[in-house]
Amino acid sequence: MPPCDAPAAVATCPAPAYIERYYCKSSGRTRLMKIIIIGAGLVGSSLAEHLLHQGHAIAVIEQNHLRCEQLGDKLDVLVVEGSGSNPEDLENAGIENADMLVASTPVDEVNLTACMIARQYEVPHRIARIRNADFITGNNRMKAEHFGITKVIYPEENTLNAVLNLVETPFAIDAQDFAHRSILLRSYRITGDMPIAHRNLMELRNDPLGNNLLVVAIIRDEEVIIPRGDTVIEPGDKPLFIFPRDARDKVLKLVGVDAGEKVKAIVFGDTHTAINIARALQKEIDTVIYIDPDLEHGNLAATKLHGIDVLHGSGEDVDVLKEANVRFADFFIAASEHNDENVMSCLLAKSEGAREAIAIVNNDRHIDLFLSIGINHIINPRQLTANGILDAILPGYVSAALHIQKTDIDVLRLYVSANAPVAHKPLKRSWKRVLGVSIVGAVLRDDAMIIPTGDTILLPDDLVIVFTRAVGIRRVRKLFGSDEQALASSHA
């Protein structure tokens, strides 16, 4: 941990009730759950794999025979070929003894029915993936609890937040938020002209620009470094930062970005997602232009996007992009119905001078290829939905999409027991055994998330997010009492 006397940053973060189901505070032991997942597409299979890795008992219901076979061959889970809206299939999956049901299909009606049935079986926690915005906009007739849902996951919101994360921190190569977007996790590729370059972390924490910044890992020439106070950030490094939202402008200055610079974005698409992105960006940046390939949908967009220029045309038409002055665009965001169209329009926008291109793609094929040929960011709504559900179940979940997850770094989520060696001591004392191998990235305490310093004292029942090299996992777990204290790694 950085040996620093700076106060820890704290953000309010209401803790989900689900955590109480698998952690018993009185005994300090992990209590595993029986979880039923409806749907074995990208969302459901990702959930099953991760939650199985946590040690929970998983049952999956899926209608598609091939998906059932593939999931059964890949994971040690109970697979039921059937429908989540069929009580008999739910009984075959063990709903009578289930602790949680996660309805993750792309069909709202199936997810609603599954949750209503689960309520009849008194399943305590019922999470549903819902596309209909009425369930989150306060419509009294469409309250989620009326349908037996205890937690709604709205894919549109996850996609929108992913775009905003990238736009509000230009040039970031990784972006994730915690605690209702009040804690930011970002990664940048460092260049020699950035103010942060050639400085050690102790110096940064004593700098007003960096006193709320925590560097949890550095990727350097394919090697991963867990930093210490004397670690120097060098050009070419890709450090992973955690900082509170109110420190954003200061962190941007450290990486050479002018937070006060005027920003222009072009949004291309014929979807409600595209309209919502344009509307949200209008509140955050100076200029937004909307391009719609569908004339009828474009007319609808024009009635909803007041103060935004709406153009009709294809994102793959260079004349349309020139009309939108794409060469002056800081961001080009493609959110049409068609993945190929989004990829091609981003590549064309980049070739015409757009600074950053963001493509929304609904599958995980060829993502590395798309990034290697010039697209800056690929946003996969289905993977974001899976991540959103995992964050609801596992507070502080760190996305497996981050570059750091392609290394030997594990992200552990650990509870502090009353008799743990790490409890009741400042981290600069208790963390000496794993210094340089592991680092505490954040602490969830009651309804707050804390960015720690060397003076932070861990208390019983704190949930601690630890970034660690693989060689440090056992030593870290011993600091927290035993291996059973760990909710396990989020490194798949």
Short mmCIF file of C-alpha atoms in Angstrom, two decimals:
data_model
loop_
_atom_site.label_atom_id
_atom_site.label_comp_id
_atom_site.label_asym_id
_atom_site.label_seq_id
_atom_site.Cartn_x
_atom_site.Cartn_y
_atom_site.Cartn_z
CA MET A 1 0.00 0.00 0.00
CA PRO A 2 1.19 3.55 -0.64
CA PRO A 3 2.71 4.91 2.58
CA CYS A 4 0.69 8.11 2.53
CA ASP A 5 -1.18 10.17 5.09
CA ALA A 6 -3.71 11.51 2.58
CA PRO A 7 -7.33 10.87 3.61
CA ALA A 8 -9.06 7.96 1.95
CA ALA A 9 -11.68 8.83 -0.65
CA VAL A 10 -15.17 7.65 0.27
CA ALA A 11 -18.23 7.24 -1.95
CA THR A 12 -21.76 6.31 -0.96
CA CYS A 13 -22.70 2.90 -2.33
CA PRO A 14 -25.86 1.16 -1.04
CA ALA A 15 -24.91 -2.47 -0.56
CA PRO A 16 -27.14 -5.07 -2.26
CA ALA A 17 -28.94 -7.41 0.09
CA TYR A 18 -27.71 -10.43 -1.87
CA ILE A 19 -24.34 -10.32 -0.14
CA GLU A 20 -25.99 -11.41 3.13
CA ARG A 21 -27.06 -14.66 1.56
CA TYR A 22 -23.59 -16.03 1.18
CA TYR A 23 -21.64 -14.36 3.94
CA CYS A 24 -22.57 -15.09 7.52
CA LYS A 25 -21.19 -12.29 9.71
CA SER A 26 -21.55 -14.22 12.94
CA SER A 27 -19.40 -17.13 11.77
CA GLY A 28 -17.20 -15.26 9.30
CA ARG A 29 -17.71 -17.99 6.72
CA THR A 30 -18.78 -17.92 3.12
CA ARG A 31 -22.24 -19.38 2.56
CA LEU A 32 -22.65 -20.70 -0.97
CA MET A 33 -25.91 -20.34 -2.86
CA LYS A 34 -27.99 -22.43 -5.20
CA ILE A 35 -28.60 -20.24 -8.25
CA ILE A 36 -30.87 -20.89 -11.24
CA ILE A 37 -29.99 -19.06 -14.45
CA ILE A 38 -32.57 -18.75 -17.22
CA GLY A 39 -30.91 -18.64 -20.64
CA ALA A 40 -27.55 -19.95 -21.85
CA GLY A 41 -26.64 -17.28 -24.37
CA LEU A 42 -23.61 -15.02 -23.92
CA VAL A 43 -25.12 -13.46 -20.79
CA GLY A 44 -26.29 -16.65 -19.11
CA SER A 45 -23.23 -18.73 -19.94
CA SER A 46 -20.89 -15.96 -18.70
CA LEU A 47 -22.83 -15.81 -15.43
CA ALA A 48 -22.80 -19.57 -15.01
CA GLU A 49 -19.05 -19.79 -15.58
CA HIS A 50 -18.19 -16.99 -13.18
CA LEU A 51 -20.58 -18.00 -10.39
CA LEU A 52 -19.49 -21.64 -10.67
CA HIS A 53 -15.92 -20.41 -10.26
CA GLN A 54 -17.09 -18.76 -7.04
CA GLY A 55 -18.20 -22.16 -5.77
CA HIS A 56 -21.97 -21.71 -6.03
CA ALA A 57 -24.26 -24.53 -7.17
CA ILE A 58 -25.58 -23.58 -10.61
CA ALA A 59 -28.53 -24.81 -12.65
CA VAL A 60 -29.22 -23.44 -16.13
CA ILE A 61 -32.48 -23.66 -18.10
CA GLU A 62 -32.17 -23.27 -21.88
CA GLN A 63 -34.52 -24.10 -24.76
CA ASN A 64 -31.87 -24.54 -27.45
CA HIS A 65 -30.63 -28.15 -27.55
CA LEU A 66 -27.20 -27.29 -29.00
CA ARG A 67 -26.55 -24.63 -26.35
CA CYS A 68 -27.50 -27.14 -23.66
CA GLU A 69 -24.99 -29.66 -25.00
CA GLN A 70 -22.24 -27.04 -25.32
CA LEU A 71 -22.76 -25.71 -21.80
CA GLY A 72 -22.94 -29.20 -20.32
CA ASP A 73 -19.66 -30.13 -22.00
CA LYS A 74 -17.95 -26.94 -20.85
CA LEU A 75 -19.15 -26.51 -17.24
CA ASP A 76 -20.02 -28.75 -14.31
CA VAL A 77 -23.54 -27.36 -13.95
CA LEU A 78 -27.04 -28.84 -14.02
CA VAL A 79 -28.50 -28.10 -17.48
CA VAL A 80 -32.25 -28.38 -18.00
CA GLU A 81 -33.52 -28.23 -21.57
CA GLY A 82 -36.74 -26.27 -21.30
CA SER A 83 -38.28 -22.87 -20.62
CA GLY A 84 -37.85 -20.53 -17.68
CA SER A 85 -41.57 -19.78 -17.88
CA ASN A 86 -42.50 -23.44 -17.34
CA PRO A 87 -43.00 -24.39 -13.66
CA GLU A 88 -42.11 -28.04 -14.37
CA ASP A 89 -38.77 -27.08 -15.89
CA LEU A 90 -38.09 -24.75 -12.97
CA GLU A 91 -38.82 -27.60 -10.55
CA ASN A 92 -36.43 -29.85 -12.46
CA ALA A 93 -33.79 -27.15 -11.94
CA GLY A 94 -34.43 -27.19 -8.20
CA ILE A 95 -36.41 -24.00 -7.66
CA GLU A 96 -37.91 -25.32 -4.44
CA ASN A 97 -34.50 -24.96 -2.73
CA ALA A 98 -33.03 -22.09 -4.75
CA ASP A 99 -31.53 -19.02 -3.11
CA MET A 100 -31.55 -16.93 -6.29
CA LEU A 101 -33.01 -16.89 -9.78
CA VAL A 102 -31.40 -14.88 -12.58
CA ALA A 103 -33.59 -14.47 -15.67
CA SER A 104 -31.10 -13.48 -18.36
CA THR A 105 -32.89 -14.24 -21.66
CA PRO A 106 -33.38 -11.43 -24.21
CA VAL A 107 -37.17 -11.85 -23.93
CA ASP A 108 -38.80 -9.69 -21.24
CA GLU A 109 -41.94 -11.84 -21.05
CA VAL A 110 -39.97 -14.99 -20.24
CA ASN A 111 -37.91 -13.20 -17.59
CA LEU A 112 -41.00 -11.65 -15.98
CA THR A 113 -42.82 -14.98 -15.87
CA ALA A 114 -39.81 -16.76 -14.39
CA CYS A 115 -39.55 -14.20 -11.59
CA MET A 116 -43.28 -14.37 -10.85
CA ILE A 117 -43.08 -18.15 -10.55
CA ALA A 118 -39.93 -17.89 -8.42
CA ARG A 119 -41.79 -15.58 -6.03
CA GLN A 120 -44.46 -18.25 -5.61
CA TYR A 121 -41.70 -20.66 -4.60
CA GLU A 122 -40.34 -18.07 -2.15
CA VAL A 123 -36.97 -17.76 -3.86
CA PRO A 124 -35.42 -14.83 -1.90
CA HIS A 125 -33.59 -13.06 -4.75
CA ARG A 126 -34.97 -12.70 -8.26
CA ILE A 127 -32.91 -10.76 -10.83
CA ALA A 128 -34.30 -10.02 -14.29
CA ARG A 129 -32.77 -8.64 -17.47
CA ILE A 130 -35.44 -6.21 -18.74
CA ARG A 131 -35.35 -4.14 -21.93
CA ASN A 132 -38.58 -2.19 -21.27
CA ALA A 133 -37.55 1.15 -19.76
CA ASP A 134 -40.89 1.55 -17.95
CA PHE A 135 -39.57 -0.74 -15.22
CA ILE A 136 -36.85 1.73 -14.22
CA THR A 137 -38.52 5.09 -14.95
CA GLY A 138 -40.90 5.06 -12.01
CA ASN A 139 -44.09 4.09 -13.88
CA ASN A 140 -46.43 3.15 -11.03
CA ARG A 141 -48.18 0.53 -13.15
CA MET A 142 -44.93 -1.16 -14.12
CA LYS A 143 -43.11 -1.50 -10.83
CA ALA A 144 -40.68 -4.40 -10.86
CA GLU A 145 -41.82 -5.71 -7.49
CA HIS A 146 -45.32 -6.23 -8.87
CA PHE A 147 -43.82 -8.88 -11.13
CA GLY A 148 -41.79 -10.56 -8.41
CA ILE A 149 -38.49 -8.93 -9.40
CA THR A 150 -36.13 -7.86 -6.63
CA LYS A 151 -33.45 -6.42 -8.96
CA VAL A 152 -33.80 -5.13 -12.53
CA ILE A 153 -30.83 -5.16 -14.91
CA TYR A 154 -31.47 -2.71 -17.76
CA PRO A 155 -29.06 -3.41 -20.67
CA GLU A 156 -29.66 0.00 -22.23
CA GLU A 157 -28.39 1.74 -19.11
CA ASN A 158 -25.26 -0.42 -18.99
CA THR A 159 -24.44 0.41 -22.62
CA LEU A 160 -25.09 4.10 -22.10
CA ASN A 161 -22.84 4.23 -19.04
CA ALA A 162 -20.06 2.42 -20.92
CA VAL A 163 -20.12 5.11 -23.60
CA LEU A 164 -20.19 7.92 -21.04
CA ASN A 165 -17.25 6.36 -19.19
CA LEU A 166 -15.12 6.61 -22.33
CA VAL A 167 -16.28 10.08 -23.35
CA GLU A 168 -15.72 11.64 -19.93
CA THR A 169 -12.12 10.36 -19.79
CA PRO A 170 -10.75 10.76 -23.35
CA PHE A 171 -7.97 8.44 -24.55
CA ALA A 172 -8.57 5.90 -21.75
CA ILE A 173 -7.94 2.34 -22.91
CA ASP A 174 -9.99 0.79 -20.09
CA ALA A 175 -12.94 2.26 -18.22
CA GLN A 176 -15.15 0.91 -15.44
CA ASP A 177 -17.07 2.61 -12.64
CA PHE A 178 -18.18 1.56 -9.16
CA ALA A 179 -20.51 2.88 -6.47
CA HIS A 180 -23.09 4.38 -8.81
CA ARG A 181 -20.38 5.91 -11.02
CA SER A 182 -18.76 7.78 -8.12
CA ILE A 183 -15.53 5.71 -8.16
CA LEU A 184 -13.65 5.48 -11.47
CA LEU A 185 -11.25 2.79 -12.64
CA ARG A 186 -9.24 3.83 -15.71
CA SER A 187 -6.14 2.81 -17.64
CA TYR A 188 -4.01 4.97 -19.97
CA ARG A 189 -1.04 4.31 -22.22
CA ILE A 190 1.62 6.68 -20.88
CA THR A 191 3.66 8.89 -23.22
CA GLY A 192 6.78 10.87 -22.39
CA ASP A 193 5.04 14.25 -22.58
CA MET A 194 2.41 13.42 -19.94
CA PRO A 195 2.91 15.15 -16.56
CA ILE A 196 2.58 11.77 -14.83
CA ALA A 197 5.55 10.26 -16.70
CA HIS A 198 8.92 9.72 -14.95
CA ARG A 199 7.41 10.24 -11.46
CA ASN A 200 7.19 7.79 -8.57
CA LEU A 201 3.95 7.07 -6.74
CA MET A 202 5.07 8.66 -3.47
CA GLU A 203 5.70 11.90 -5.33
CA LEU A 204 2.30 11.66 -7.03
CA ARG A 205 0.43 11.13 -3.76
CA ASN A 206 2.06 14.29 -2.39
CA ASP A 207 1.01 16.24 -5.50
CA PRO A 208 -2.41 18.00 -5.28
CA LEU A 209 -3.21 16.52 -8.70
CA GLY A 210 -2.57 12.96 -7.57
CA ASN A 211 -3.41 12.83 -3.87
CA ASN A 212 -6.66 10.92 -4.52
CA LEU A 213 -5.19 8.65 -7.18
CA LEU A 214 -4.37 5.01 -6.44
CA VAL A 215 -2.33 3.01 -8.96
CA VAL A 216 -3.22 -0.65 -8.44
CA ALA A 217 -1.18 -2.21 -11.26
CA ILE A 218 1.12 -1.33 -14.14
CA ILE A 219 1.55 -3.29 -17.36
CA ARG A 220 5.08 -2.74 -18.68
CA ASP A 221 6.38 -4.63 -21.71
CA GLU A 222 3.88 -7.46 -21.10
CA GLU A 223 5.04 -7.68 -17.47
CA VAL A 224 2.67 -6.79 -14.63
CA ILE A 225 3.92 -4.73 -11.72
CA ILE A 226 2.12 -4.31 -8.40
CA PRO A 227 3.52 -0.87 -7.52
CA ARG A 228 5.13 0.41 -4.32
CA GLY A 229 5.69 3.99 -3.25
CA ASP A 230 9.04 4.15 -5.06
CA THR A 231 7.71 2.70 -8.33
CA VAL A 232 8.25 5.11 -11.25
CA ILE A 233 5.69 5.42 -14.06
CA GLU A 234 7.56 5.20 -17.36
CA PRO A 235 6.58 6.05 -20.96
CA GLY A 236 4.93 3.01 -22.53
CA ASP A 237 3.42 1.86 -19.21
CA LYS A 238 -0.29 1.08 -18.96
CA PRO A 239 -1.15 1.82 -15.31
CA LEU A 240 -4.56 1.03 -13.85
CA PHE A 241 -5.92 3.93 -11.74
CA ILE A 242 -8.70 4.11 -9.15
CA PHE A 243 -9.94 7.56 -8.12
CA PRO A 244 -13.14 9.36 -7.02
CA ARG A 245 -15.21 11.17 -9.62
CA ASP A 246 -14.47 14.58 -8.13
CA ALA A 247 -10.75 13.99 -8.89
CA ARG A 248 -11.40 13.34 -12.60
CA ASP A 249 -10.18 16.72 -13.89
CA LYS A 250 -6.96 16.48 -11.87
CA VAL A 251 -6.25 12.96 -13.14
CA LEU A 252 -6.91 14.07 -16.71
CA LYS A 253 -4.29 16.80 -16.28
CA LEU A 254 -1.78 14.17 -15.16
CA VAL A 255 -2.31 12.25 -18.41
CA GLY A 256 -2.19 15.39 -20.55
CA VAL A 257 -5.91 15.81 -21.27
CA ASP A 258 -7.53 19.23 -21.02
CA ALA A 259 -10.82 18.68 -19.18
CA GLY A 260 -12.06 22.10 -20.27
CA GLU A 261 -11.53 21.47 -23.99
CA LYS A 262 -14.63 21.63 -26.17
CA VAL A 263 -15.74 18.18 -27.28
CA LYS A 264 -17.70 17.07 -30.35
CA ALA A 265 -19.33 13.67 -30.84
CA ILE A 266 -21.10 12.09 -33.79
CA VAL A 267 -23.61 9.32 -33.05
CA PHE A 268 -24.61 6.99 -35.88
CA GLY A 269 -27.52 4.54 -35.65
CA ASP A 270 -31.17 3.70 -36.15
CA THR A 271 -31.90 2.43 -32.63
CA HIS A 272 -33.31 3.70 -29.35
CA THR A 273 -29.83 3.09 -27.94
CA ALA A 274 -28.37 5.58 -30.44
CA ILE A 275 -31.00 8.18 -29.54
CA ASN A 276 -30.38 7.70 -25.82
CA ILE A 277 -26.62 8.01 -26.31
CA ALA A 278 -27.03 11.27 -28.23
CA ARG A 279 -29.41 12.67 -25.60
CA ALA A 280 -27.07 11.75 -22.74
CA LEU A 281 -24.00 13.17 -24.50
CA GLN A 282 -25.81 16.47 -25.08
CA LYS A 283 -25.79 16.98 -21.29
CA GLU A 284 -22.06 16.28 -21.03
CA ILE A 285 -20.31 17.79 -24.06
CA ASP A 286 -20.50 20.80 -26.36
CA THR A 287 -21.60 19.46 -29.75
CA VAL A 288 -23.52 16.32 -30.75
CA ILE A 289 -24.51 15.36 -34.31
CA TYR A 290 -26.81 12.43 -35.01
CA ILE A 291 -26.74 10.41 -38.26
CA ASP A 292 -29.62 8.01 -38.95
CA PRO A 293 -29.64 5.58 -41.93
CA ASP A 294 -33.43 5.12 -41.67
CA LEU A 295 -35.47 8.14 -42.79
CA GLU A 296 -38.55 7.30 -40.70
CA HIS A 297 -36.51 6.60 -37.58
CA GLY A 298 -34.48 9.75 -38.25
CA ASN A 299 -37.67 11.83 -38.26
CA LEU A 300 -38.58 10.26 -34.90
CA ALA A 301 -35.09 11.04 -33.59
CA ALA A 302 -35.42 14.67 -34.68
CA THR A 303 -38.55 15.06 -32.51
CA LYS A 304 -36.69 13.73 -29.48
CA LEU A 305 -33.26 15.32 -29.90
CA HIS A 306 -33.84 19.02 -29.44
CA GLY A 307 -30.76 21.13 -30.17
CA ILE A 308 -29.01 18.28 -32.01
CA ASP A 309 -28.49 18.29 -35.77
CA VAL A 310 -30.02 15.13 -37.25
CA LEU A 311 -28.73 13.95 -40.64
CA HIS A 312 -30.11 11.18 -42.84
CA GLY A 313 -27.55 8.86 -44.43
CA SER A 314 -25.25 5.90 -44.06
CA GLY A 315 -22.28 5.81 -41.75
CA GLU A 316 -20.46 4.04 -44.56
CA ASP A 317 -20.96 7.02 -46.91
CA VAL A 318 -17.92 9.28 -46.80
CA ASP A 319 -19.95 12.25 -48.11
CA VAL A 320 -22.35 11.97 -45.17
CA LEU A 321 -19.43 11.87 -42.73
CA LYS A 322 -17.86 14.89 -44.36
CA GLU A 323 -21.17 16.75 -44.10
CA ALA A 324 -21.06 16.04 -40.35
CA ASN A 325 -17.46 17.36 -40.25
CA VAL A 326 -16.20 14.07 -38.92
CA ARG A 327 -12.59 15.28 -39.14
CA PHE A 328 -13.31 17.55 -36.17
CA ALA A 329 -15.05 14.84 -34.12
CA ASP A 330 -13.49 13.78 -30.84
CA PHE A 331 -15.75 10.72 -30.72
CA PHE A 332 -17.60 8.74 -33.38
CA ILE A 333 -20.07 6.26 -31.83
CA ALA A 334 -21.76 3.63 -34.01
CA ALA A 335 -24.92 2.12 -32.53
CA SER A 336 -26.98 0.82 -35.45
CA GLU A 337 -28.80 -2.53 -35.54
CA HIS A 338 -26.04 -4.13 -37.62
CA ASN A 339 -22.64 -5.08 -36.19
CA ASP A 340 -20.85 -4.98 -39.54
CA GLU A 341 -22.23 -1.51 -40.28
CA ASN A 342 -21.00 -0.26 -36.92
CA VAL A 343 -17.51 -1.63 -37.49
CA MET A 344 -17.19 -0.32 -41.03
CA SER A 345 -18.55 3.14 -40.20
CA CYS A 346 -16.06 3.43 -37.31
CA LEU A 347 -13.16 2.48 -39.56
CA LEU A 348 -14.27 5.03 -42.16
CA ALA A 349 -14.73 7.74 -39.51
CA LYS A 350 -11.21 7.08 -38.20
CA SER A 351 -9.77 7.29 -41.70
CA GLU A 352 -11.51 10.66 -42.14
CA GLY A 353 -10.00 12.09 -38.97
CA ALA A 354 -12.23 11.17 -35.99
CA ARG A 355 -10.07 10.98 -32.86
CA GLU A 356 -11.74 8.01 -31.14
CA ALA A 357 -14.18 5.48 -32.59
CA ILE A 358 -16.55 3.42 -30.44
CA ALA A 359 -18.48 0.52 -32.01
CA ILE A 360 -21.38 -1.23 -30.31
CA VAL A 361 -21.20 -4.90 -31.30
CA ASN A 362 -23.58 -7.57 -30.03
CA ASN A 363 -21.21 -10.53 -30.17
CA ASP A 364 -17.72 -11.26 -28.90
CA ARG A 365 -16.25 -12.59 -32.15
CA HIS A 366 -13.27 -10.82 -33.70
CA ILE A 367 -13.11 -8.11 -31.00
CA ASP A 368 -9.30 -8.22 -30.83
CA LEU A 369 -9.16 -8.00 -34.62
CA PHE A 370 -11.43 -4.94 -34.69
CA LEU A 371 -9.28 -3.22 -32.08
CA SER A 372 -6.09 -4.06 -33.94
CA ILE A 373 -7.27 -2.44 -37.20
CA GLY A 374 -8.06 0.95 -35.73
CA ILE A 375 -11.27 0.95 -33.70
CA ASN A 376 -10.52 2.36 -30.25
CA HIS A 377 -13.28 0.68 -28.27
CA ILE A 378 -15.73 -2.18 -28.74
CA ILE A 379 -18.78 -2.16 -26.47
CA ASN A 380 -20.62 -5.48 -26.17
CA PRO A 381 -24.07 -4.91 -24.58
CA ARG A 382 -24.54 -8.58 -23.79
CA GLN A 383 -21.25 -8.79 -21.90
CA LEU A 384 -22.12 -5.54 -20.11
CA THR A 385 -25.42 -7.09 -19.05
CA ALA A 386 -23.60 -10.09 -17.62
CA ASN A 387 -21.20 -7.75 -15.81
CA GLY A 388 -24.13 -5.73 -14.44
CA ILE A 389 -25.75 -8.84 -13.03
CA LEU A 390 -22.46 -9.98 -11.49
CA ASP A 391 -22.02 -6.54 -9.91
CA ALA A 392 -25.50 -6.83 -8.38
CA ILE A 393 -24.63 -10.22 -6.91
CA LEU A 394 -20.96 -9.51 -6.15
CA PRO A 395 -20.49 -5.84 -5.14
CA GLY A 396 -17.29 -4.36 -6.54
CA TYR A 397 -17.03 -6.90 -9.36
CA VAL A 398 -14.16 -5.99 -11.72
CA SER A 399 -14.95 -6.62 -15.38
CA ALA A 400 -13.05 -9.41 -17.11
CA ALA A 401 -12.93 -7.18 -20.19
CA LEU A 402 -10.18 -5.03 -18.69
CA HIS A 403 -6.69 -5.35 -20.17
CA ILE A 404 -5.40 -6.24 -16.69
CA GLN A 405 -7.41 -9.47 -16.86
CA LYS A 406 -5.25 -10.69 -19.75
CA THR A 407 -2.28 -10.88 -17.37
CA ASP A 408 -1.44 -12.96 -14.31
CA ILE A 409 -3.24 -10.46 -12.06
CA ASP A 410 -6.16 -11.82 -10.05
CA VAL A 411 -8.83 -9.62 -8.51
CA LEU A 412 -9.93 -11.05 -5.15
CA ARG A 413 -12.98 -10.01 -3.16
CA LEU A 414 -12.37 -10.82 0.50
CA TYR A 415 -14.23 -10.29 3.75
CA VAL A 416 -12.43 -9.26 6.93
CA SER A 417 -13.21 -11.51 9.90
CA ALA A 418 -12.86 -10.31 13.48
CA ASN A 419 -9.71 -12.35 14.09
CA ALA A 420 -8.07 -11.85 10.69
CA PRO A 421 -4.39 -10.74 10.85
CA VAL A 422 -5.25 -7.78 8.64
CA ALA A 423 -8.04 -6.46 10.91
CA HIS A 424 -7.75 -3.41 13.21
CA LYS A 425 -4.35 -2.33 11.83
CA PRO A 426 -3.26 0.37 9.34
CA LEU A 427 -2.56 -1.18 5.94
CA LYS A 428 1.01 0.16 6.00
CA ARG A 429 1.61 -2.24 8.91
CA SER A 430 -0.60 -5.21 8.08
CA TRP A 431 0.26 -5.34 4.38
CA LYS A 432 4.06 -5.63 4.68
CA ARG A 433 4.10 -9.38 3.97
CA VAL A 434 2.60 -8.91 0.50
CA LEU A 435 3.93 -5.47 -0.43
CA GLY A 436 4.95 -5.40 -4.07
CA VAL A 437 2.89 -8.51 -4.83
CA SER A 438 -0.64 -7.39 -3.86
CA ILE A 439 -2.48 -4.14 -3.29
CA VAL A 440 -5.84 -3.15 -1.82
CA GLY A 441 -7.81 -1.34 -4.51
CA ALA A 442 -11.01 -0.51 -2.62
CA VAL A 443 -12.91 -1.22 0.58
CA LEU A 444 -16.70 -1.59 0.78
CA ARG A 445 -17.92 -0.68 4.26
CA ASP A 446 -21.63 -0.47 5.07
CA ASP A 447 -23.00 1.90 2.42
CA ALA A 448 -19.67 3.37 1.26
CA MET A 449 -16.75 2.49 -1.00
CA ILE A 450 -13.35 3.68 0.24
CA ILE A 451 -10.21 4.20 -1.83
CA PRO A 452 -7.57 3.22 0.74
CA THR A 453 -4.29 4.77 1.81
CA GLY A 454 -1.53 3.35 4.00
CA ASP A 455 -3.39 4.67 7.07
CA THR A 456 -6.68 2.92 6.24
CA ILE A 457 -7.69 0.42 8.95
CA LEU A 458 -9.69 -2.61 7.86
CA LEU A 459 -12.61 -3.51 10.11
CA PRO A 460 -14.55 -6.77 10.55
CA ASP A 461 -17.18 -7.29 7.82
CA ASP A 462 -15.41 -4.97 5.36
CA LEU A 463 -15.45 -6.29 1.80
CA VAL A 464 -12.00 -5.69 0.31
CA ILE A 465 -11.05 -5.71 -3.39
CA VAL A 466 -7.45 -6.87 -3.80
CA PHE A 467 -5.34 -6.81 -6.97
CA THR A 468 -2.66 -9.47 -6.67
CA ARG A 469 -0.09 -11.42 -8.63
CA ALA A 470 -0.92 -15.12 -8.74
CA VAL A 471 2.05 -15.88 -6.46
CA GLY A 472 0.53 -13.73 -3.72
CA ILE A 473 -2.96 -15.25 -3.57
CA ARG A 474 -2.30 -17.69 -0.74
CA ARG A 475 -0.46 -15.10 1.38
CA VAL A 476 -3.27 -12.58 0.87
CA ARG A 477 -5.94 -15.07 1.87
CA LYS A 478 -4.03 -15.92 5.04
CA LEU A 479 -4.12 -12.23 5.96
CA PHE A 480 -7.90 -12.44 5.83
CA GLY A 481 -8.17 -15.54 7.97
CA SER A 482 -8.43 -18.52 5.61
CA ASP A 483 -9.09 -19.54 2.03
CA GLU A 484 -12.77 -19.90 2.89
CA GLN A 485 -13.00 -16.17 3.50
CA ALA A 486 -12.45 -15.49 -0.20
CA LEU A 487 -15.41 -15.07 -2.48
CA ALA A 488 -12.80 -16.08 -5.08
CA SER A 489 -11.07 -14.44 -7.97
CA SER A 490 -12.79 -12.57 -10.77
CA HIS A 491 -10.00 -13.66 -13.12
CA ALA A 492 -11.61 -16.30 -15.32
#
